[in-house]
Tab-separated table of C-alpha atoms in Angstrom:
chain	number	residue	atom	x	y	z
A	1	MET	CA	93.282	161.442	17.455
A	2	THR	CA	95.672	164.379	17.832
A	3	MET	CA	99.342	163.456	17.595
A	4	LYS	CA	101.423	164.415	20.601
A	5	THR	CA	104.245	166.865	20.049
A	6	HIS	CA	107.778	165.620	20.657
A	7	MET	CA	107.889	167.947	23.651
A	8	ARG	CA	104.795	166.319	25.172
A	9	GLN	CA	106.170	162.831	24.520
A	10	GLU	CA	109.435	163.761	26.195
A	11	ILE	CA	107.642	165.209	29.217
A	12	ASP	CA	105.758	161.931	29.518
A	13	GLU	CA	109.086	160.056	29.418
A	14	ILE	CA	110.479	161.820	32.510
A	15	PRO	CA	109.625	159.021	34.992
A	16	GLU	CA	111.096	156.345	32.717
A	17	ALA	CA	114.202	158.433	31.981
A	18	THR	CA	114.780	158.992	35.690
A	19	ALA	CA	114.487	155.297	36.464
A	20	ARG	CA	116.894	154.499	33.613
A	21	LEU	CA	119.441	156.990	34.938
A	22	LEU	CA	119.320	155.600	38.467
A	23	ASP	CA	119.730	152.070	37.147
A	24	ARG	CA	122.321	152.414	34.401
A	25	SER	CA	124.530	155.168	35.828
A	26	ALA	CA	124.672	154.003	39.449
A	27	ALA	CA	128.269	152.770	39.173
A	28	ASP	CA	129.549	156.011	37.612
A	29	ILE	CA	127.688	158.093	40.197
A	30	ALA	CA	129.244	156.011	42.986
A	31	LYS	CA	132.718	156.461	41.484
A	32	ALA	CA	132.335	160.232	41.173
A	33	GLY	CA	130.833	160.445	44.673
A	34	LYS	CA	133.845	158.621	46.104
A	35	ALA	CA	136.151	161.046	44.306
A	36	LEU	CA	134.381	163.937	46.039
A	37	ARG	CA	134.684	162.218	49.428
A	38	ASP	CA	138.378	161.610	48.853
A	39	LYS	CA	138.974	165.186	47.663
A	40	ASP	CA	136.838	166.811	50.381
A	41	PRO	CA	136.637	169.986	48.274
A	42	ALA	CA	136.619	173.349	50.001
A	43	PHE	CA	134.346	174.693	47.249
A	44	LEU	CA	132.709	173.688	43.988
A	45	VAL	CA	132.079	175.437	40.692
A	46	THR	CA	129.543	174.731	37.967
A	47	ILE	CA	129.996	175.096	34.216
A	48	ALA	CA	126.875	175.271	32.038
A	49	ARG	CA	124.579	177.383	29.873
A	50	GLY	CA	120.818	177.622	29.238
A	51	SER	CA	118.616	174.973	30.834
A	52	SER	CA	121.771	173.165	31.957
A	53	ASP	CA	122.778	176.287	33.876
A	54	HIS	CA	119.391	176.292	35.624
A	55	ALA	CA	120.048	172.652	36.541
A	56	ALA	CA	123.436	173.766	37.866
A	57	THR	CA	121.746	176.432	40.007
A	58	PHE	CA	119.470	173.781	41.501
A	59	ILE	CA	122.472	171.564	42.246
A	60	LYS	CA	124.301	174.559	43.750
A	61	TYR	CA	121.552	175.110	46.307
A	62	ALA	CA	121.337	171.371	47.024
A	63	ILE	CA	125.080	171.151	47.713
A	64	GLU	CA	125.154	174.261	49.871
A	65	LEU	CA	122.149	173.105	51.901
A	66	THR	CA	123.352	169.509	52.284
A	67	ALA	CA	127.167	169.535	52.182
A	68	GLY	CA	127.751	173.079	53.425
A	69	ARG	CA	130.253	173.899	50.659
A	70	PRO	CA	130.007	177.141	48.683
A	71	VAL	CA	129.252	176.724	44.986
A	72	ALA	CA	129.881	179.325	42.283
A	73	SER	CA	128.879	179.433	38.627
A	74	LEU	CA	131.839	180.023	36.309
A	75	GLY	CA	131.368	181.912	33.074
A	76	PRO	CA	132.629	179.502	30.383
A	77	SER	CA	134.120	182.420	28.472
A	78	LEU	CA	136.750	182.744	31.214
A	79	ALA	CA	138.611	179.934	29.472
A	80	SER	CA	137.390	180.072	25.868
A	81	ILE	CA	137.588	183.854	25.314
A	82	TYR	CA	139.632	185.376	28.118
A	83	GLY	CA	142.099	182.569	28.799
A	84	ALA	CA	141.953	183.267	32.532
A	85	ASN	CA	144.068	181.042	34.756
A	86	MET	CA	141.562	179.942	37.397
A	87	GLN	CA	142.986	178.483	40.619
A	88	LEU	CA	140.628	175.563	41.268
A	89	GLY	CA	142.999	173.003	42.760
A	90	GLY	CA	141.275	173.000	46.139
A	91	GLY	CA	137.844	172.336	44.732
A	92	ALA	CA	135.631	170.372	42.381
A	93	ALA	CA	133.807	171.277	39.192
A	94	ILE	CA	130.525	169.992	37.755
A	95	ALA	CA	130.064	170.592	34.025
A	96	ILE	CA	126.606	170.035	32.533
A	97	SER	CA	125.902	169.761	28.817
A	98	GLN	CA	123.300	167.638	27.057
A	99	SER	CA	125.261	167.490	23.815
A	100	GLY	CA	128.622	167.411	25.560
A	101	LYS	CA	130.296	169.413	22.827
A	102	SER	CA	129.771	173.156	23.240
A	103	PRO	CA	133.316	174.545	22.817
A	104	ASP	CA	133.185	177.032	25.705
A	105	ILE	CA	131.841	174.465	28.194
A	106	VAL	CA	134.484	171.958	27.105
A	107	ALA	CA	137.271	174.559	27.338
A	108	MET	CA	136.274	175.516	30.887
A	109	ALA	CA	136.087	171.859	31.943
A	110	GLU	CA	139.543	171.269	30.503
A	111	ALA	CA	140.891	174.300	32.373
A	112	ALA	CA	139.353	173.093	35.637
A	113	THR	CA	140.909	169.651	35.198
A	114	ARG	CA	144.324	171.154	34.445
A	115	SER	CA	144.104	173.307	37.562
A	116	GLY	CA	143.730	170.221	39.766
A	117	ALA	CA	139.993	170.248	40.434
A	118	VAL	CA	137.971	167.044	40.590
A	119	THR	CA	135.912	167.488	37.423
A	120	ILE	CA	132.628	165.684	36.822
A	121	ALA	CA	130.630	165.904	33.587
A	122	LEU	CA	126.870	165.320	33.507
A	123	THR	CA	125.847	164.727	29.887
A	124	ASN	CA	123.302	162.995	27.701
A	125	THR	CA	125.941	162.058	25.139
A	126	LEU	CA	128.699	159.504	25.661
A	127	PRO	CA	131.394	159.560	24.530
A	128	SER	CA	131.669	163.316	24.077
A	129	PRO	CA	134.278	166.073	24.319
A	130	ILE	CA	133.043	167.114	27.764
A	131	THR	CA	133.633	163.682	29.265
A	132	GLU	CA	137.084	163.603	27.691
A	133	ALA	CA	137.788	166.980	29.294
A	134	SER	CA	136.663	165.792	32.750
A	135	LEU	CA	137.986	163.198	35.167
A	136	TYR	CA	134.581	161.574	35.661
A	137	GLY	CA	131.579	161.304	33.377
A	138	VAL	CA	127.970	160.506	34.242
A	139	ASP	CA	125.521	159.613	31.487
A	140	ILE	CA	122.191	161.157	32.508
A	141	ASN	CA	120.505	158.552	30.275
A	142	ALA	CA	117.619	160.827	29.268
A	143	GLY	CA	117.578	159.231	25.831
A	144	PRO	CA	117.123	161.108	22.539
A	145	GLU	CA	115.502	164.524	22.986
A	146	ILE	CA	114.121	165.853	19.705
A	147	ALA	CA	112.155	168.906	20.836
A	148	VAL	CA	114.311	172.031	20.900
A	149	ALA	CA	113.106	172.938	24.399
A	150	ALA	CA	114.843	170.687	26.921
A	151	THR	CA	112.568	168.944	29.424
A	152	LYS	CA	113.568	165.423	30.423
A	153	SER	CA	117.281	166.248	30.065
A	154	PHE	CA	116.883	169.168	32.498
A	155	VAL	CA	115.196	166.912	35.046
A	156	SER	CA	117.678	164.068	34.555
A	157	SER	CA	120.654	166.424	34.981
A	158	ILE	CA	119.325	167.479	38.381
A	159	VAL	CA	118.494	163.913	39.397
A	160	ALA	CA	122.073	162.931	38.521
A	161	GLY	CA	123.363	165.843	40.597
A	162	LEU	CA	121.195	164.904	43.586
A	163	ALA	CA	122.247	161.245	43.338
A	164	LEU	CA	125.879	162.358	43.197
A	165	LEU	CA	125.391	164.592	46.244
A	166	ALA	CA	123.706	161.785	48.196
A	167	GLU	CA	126.576	159.421	47.354
A	168	TRP	CA	129.217	161.992	48.297
A	169	THR	CA	127.652	162.854	51.657
A	170	ALA	CA	126.276	159.357	52.426
A	171	ASP	CA	122.875	160.962	52.999
A	172	ASP	CA	120.505	157.999	53.263
A	173	ARG	CA	117.396	160.199	53.412
A	174	LEU	CA	118.317	161.932	50.173
A	175	LYS	CA	119.202	158.597	48.563
A	176	ALA	CA	115.745	157.272	49.402
A	177	ALA	CA	114.078	160.461	48.113
A	178	VAL	CA	115.958	160.223	44.807
A	179	ARG	CA	114.998	156.559	44.390
A	180	ALA	CA	111.337	157.506	44.863
A	181	LEU	CA	111.404	160.173	42.149
A	182	PRO	CA	110.141	158.097	39.204
A	183	GLY	CA	106.885	157.433	41.073
A	184	HIS	CA	106.526	161.057	42.150
A	185	PHE	CA	107.154	162.278	38.602
A	186	ASP	CA	104.497	159.889	37.343
A	187	GLU	CA	102.029	161.578	39.708
A	188	ALA	CA	103.208	165.074	38.781
A	189	ILE	CA	102.656	164.506	35.055
A	190	LYS	CA	98.944	164.006	35.703
A	191	LEU	CA	98.442	167.329	37.507
A	192	ASP	CA	96.294	169.920	35.757
A	193	TRP	CA	97.399	173.565	35.696
A	194	SER	CA	94.830	174.645	33.104
A	195	ALA	CA	93.237	177.020	35.641
A	196	PHE	CA	96.321	179.207	35.328
A	197	ALA	CA	96.164	179.038	31.537
A	198	SER	CA	92.510	180.092	31.490
A	199	GLU	CA	93.346	183.230	33.479
A	200	LEU	CA	96.393	184.329	31.480
A	201	GLY	CA	94.297	185.545	28.576
A	202	ASP	CA	96.260	188.014	26.465
A	203	ALA	CA	98.966	188.711	29.038
A	204	ASP	CA	102.286	189.442	27.356
A	205	SER	CA	104.563	189.301	30.394
A	206	LEU	CA	104.745	187.491	33.729
A	207	TYR	CA	106.957	186.798	36.728
A	208	MET	CA	108.154	183.417	37.990
A	209	LEU	CA	109.187	183.390	41.659
A	210	GLY	CA	111.017	180.922	43.879
A	211	ARG	CA	113.541	180.669	46.677
A	212	GLY	CA	116.394	178.224	47.138
A	213	PRO	CA	116.198	175.270	44.737
A	214	ALA	CA	112.767	176.461	43.594
A	215	LEU	CA	114.422	179.608	42.192
A	216	ALA	CA	116.201	177.362	39.677
A	217	VAL	CA	112.810	175.900	38.740
A	218	ALA	CA	111.401	179.415	38.297
A	219	SER	CA	114.332	180.313	36.028
A	220	GLU	CA	113.757	177.235	33.892
A	221	ALA	CA	110.025	177.996	33.716
A	222	ALA	CA	110.664	181.558	32.543
A	223	LEU	CA	112.997	180.298	29.826
A	224	LYS	CA	110.383	177.821	28.609
A	225	PHE	CA	107.783	180.575	28.215
A	226	LYS	CA	110.214	182.495	26.040
A	227	GLU	CA	111.302	179.449	24.037
A	228	THR	CA	107.918	177.901	23.327
A	229	SER	CA	105.507	180.851	23.285
A	230	ASN	CA	107.518	183.997	22.496
A	231	MET	CA	106.206	185.312	25.814
A	232	HIS	CA	108.248	187.575	28.056
A	233	ALA	CA	108.802	185.956	31.447
A	234	GLU	CA	111.300	186.832	34.164
A	235	ALA	CA	112.404	184.766	37.132
A	236	TYR	CA	113.163	186.381	40.476
A	237	SER	CA	113.853	185.324	43.995
A	238	ALA	CA	110.638	185.767	45.962
A	239	ALA	CA	112.683	188.134	48.132
A	240	GLU	CA	114.556	190.008	45.379
A	241	VAL	CA	111.341	190.763	43.482
A	242	LEU	CA	110.543	193.310	46.187
A	243	HIS	CA	113.738	195.244	45.359
A	244	GLY	CA	112.552	196.998	42.208
A	245	PRO	CA	110.694	194.510	39.957
A	246	VAL	CA	107.591	194.780	42.163
A	247	ALA	CA	106.976	198.192	40.566
A	248	LEU	CA	105.709	196.480	37.408
A	249	VAL	CA	103.145	194.309	39.208
A	250	GLU	CA	99.790	195.916	38.541
A	251	LYS	CA	96.222	194.612	38.514
A	252	ARG	CA	95.954	191.239	36.728
A	253	PHE	CA	99.734	191.018	36.237
A	254	PRO	CA	100.505	187.251	36.307
A	255	VAL	CA	102.833	185.978	39.053
A	256	LEU	CA	103.551	182.267	39.474
A	257	THR	CA	105.331	181.271	42.702
A	258	PHE	CA	107.071	177.910	42.857
A	259	ALA	CA	106.950	176.983	46.550
A	260	ALA	CA	108.363	173.710	47.832
A	261	ARG	CA	107.743	172.126	51.218
A	262	ASP	CA	110.874	173.630	52.736
A	263	ALA	CA	112.028	176.420	55.047
A	264	ALA	CA	111.257	179.086	52.425
A	265	GLU	CA	107.641	178.092	51.783
A	266	ALA	CA	106.051	180.456	54.317
A	267	SER	CA	107.933	183.539	53.107
A	268	ALA	CA	107.312	182.733	49.429
A	269	VAL	CA	103.598	182.245	50.070
A	270	GLN	CA	103.377	185.506	52.005
A	271	ILE	CA	104.753	187.409	49.033
A	272	ALA	CA	102.348	185.626	46.647
A	273	ASP	CA	99.439	186.497	48.934
A	274	ASN	CA	100.564	190.129	49.104
A	275	PHE	CA	100.610	190.329	45.308
A	276	ALA	CA	97.137	188.789	45.142
A	277	ALA	CA	95.820	191.305	47.663
A	278	LYS	CA	97.031	194.077	45.347
A	279	GLY	CA	95.051	192.625	42.437
A	280	ALA	CA	97.781	190.614	40.720
A	281	LEU	CA	96.922	187.292	39.120
A	282	ALA	CA	98.915	185.335	41.705
A	283	TYR	CA	99.240	181.551	41.818
A	284	ALA	CA	101.418	179.389	44.071
A	285	THR	CA	102.165	175.703	44.549
A	286	SER	CA	101.229	175.621	48.231
A	287	ASP	CA	98.349	174.704	50.520
A	288	LYS	CA	99.250	177.695	52.686
A	289	VAL	CA	97.989	180.414	50.339
A	290	THR	CA	95.156	182.616	51.561
A	291	ALA	CA	94.751	185.295	48.866
A	292	ALA	CA	96.771	183.747	46.030
A	293	ARG	CA	95.342	180.777	44.139
A	294	LYS	CA	96.667	177.276	44.652
A	295	LEU	CA	98.154	175.129	41.905
A	296	PRO	CA	98.331	171.361	42.496
A	297	PHE	CA	101.703	169.806	43.348
A	298	VAL	CA	103.247	166.549	44.491
A	299	ALA	CA	104.698	166.505	48.004
A	300	THR	CA	107.653	164.101	47.842
A	301	GLY	CA	108.600	164.134	51.520
A	302	HIS	CA	112.011	165.756	50.940
A	303	PRO	CA	112.551	169.487	50.348
A	304	LEU	CA	114.983	169.006	47.459
A	305	THR	CA	112.985	166.481	45.448
A	306	ASP	CA	109.811	168.387	46.304
A	307	ALA	CA	111.201	171.455	44.539
A	308	LEU	CA	112.271	169.454	41.496
A	309	ALA	CA	108.848	167.828	41.104
A	310	LEU	CA	107.320	171.288	40.557
A	311	ILE	CA	108.773	171.618	37.066
A	312	VAL	CA	106.934	168.566	35.718
A	313	PRO	CA	103.341	169.898	35.779
A	314	PHE	CA	104.652	173.244	34.562
A	315	TYR	CA	106.176	171.582	31.494
A	316	GLY	CA	102.816	170.021	30.678
A	317	PHE	CA	101.095	173.359	31.137
A	318	VAL	CA	103.508	175.383	28.985
A	319	GLU	CA	103.471	172.833	26.157
A	320	ALA	CA	99.678	173.071	25.997
A	321	TRP	CA	99.783	176.865	26.329
A	322	SER	CA	102.207	177.115	23.406
A	323	ARG	CA	99.935	175.088	21.145
A	324	SER	CA	96.871	177.079	22.224
A	325	LYS	CA	98.630	180.238	21.045
A	326	GLY	CA	99.370	178.765	17.639
A	327	PHE	CA	103.047	177.966	18.204
A	328	ASP	CA	104.909	174.734	17.567
A	329	PRO	CA	106.696	173.943	20.859
A	330	ASP	CA	108.948	171.467	19.037
A	331	GLN	CA	110.390	174.164	16.777
A	332	PRO	CA	110.680	177.546	18.528
A	333	ALA	CA	111.491	180.431	16.212
A	334	ALA	CA	115.195	181.262	15.732
A	335	LEU	CA	116.390	178.456	18.034
A	336	ASN	CA	118.425	175.309	17.443
A	337	LYS	CA	118.559	172.147	19.532
A	338	VAL	CA	122.306	172.420	20.068
A	339	THR	CA	123.838	175.868	20.504
A	340	GLU	CA	127.620	175.858	20.335
A	341	THR	CA	129.169	178.992	21.799
A	342	LEU	CA	132.793	180.064	22.103
């Protein structure tokens, strides 16, 4: 019997990790949500790097779509390198770090707290410098993650952000959708994307497309191809790809479109179909495709959780793809589990 990689084991733990987060961190999420209601921030900022920054992008779209507040990503070096005096007193800040100790993330969180922002840390490590730098800390409760490529911690960071958003806005529909996620993730783990793998062949580059929250999923997917398989992958908005990058899409060029059941699905699918009609190897997670090929997905009944569920079958696919190419997805070349930047 073949031993599972740590990455595969951690992908399989996503439903359990999500349930653990929703159970054990409910009180801290409620406390931070109340702080946001009391503050009524005019804007929010996010502080993160790597997969955590992709989680922050997902949360950004979720907040803008649900709470109607603009969200901007702050470069951590503003505090750690440049010493900029950011005026954040009218807003809130969400810092995301699995380890909770990267110096630049911590420095930016500290600066946001000093400026008067309501600061909330989402982390897999408590206690940690990032929670000490923030007013509120939420343990994402993903549990130990040994594989260098983050999987369950990425998902749990977003689930924590969605639960926080639902608490802040008293959105009962979103609350119910978040509570249902462990079951949906359990379904998503079982989906088979091997049809895409069988077509990739010796491709050395591909595009990942998405719109709205699904763009964050596409960005995370592109990073995982690079991390686990030394394969060049770029993420683009399904609209922005037409402004230049489309020039590289030739016959058999792989394009994977992450389409959720939301307002952007039709436009994303149209672009995937157009690529397929031009001979590209185009796949999309939608029943609406006509020329592109369909990949299986889990429809969760809510546009935000629907987008998040798309990353789970992709993780299973890319872990298997990495092994098929002779790589060890647990130990990508030249990468460390924790990267501390200044």
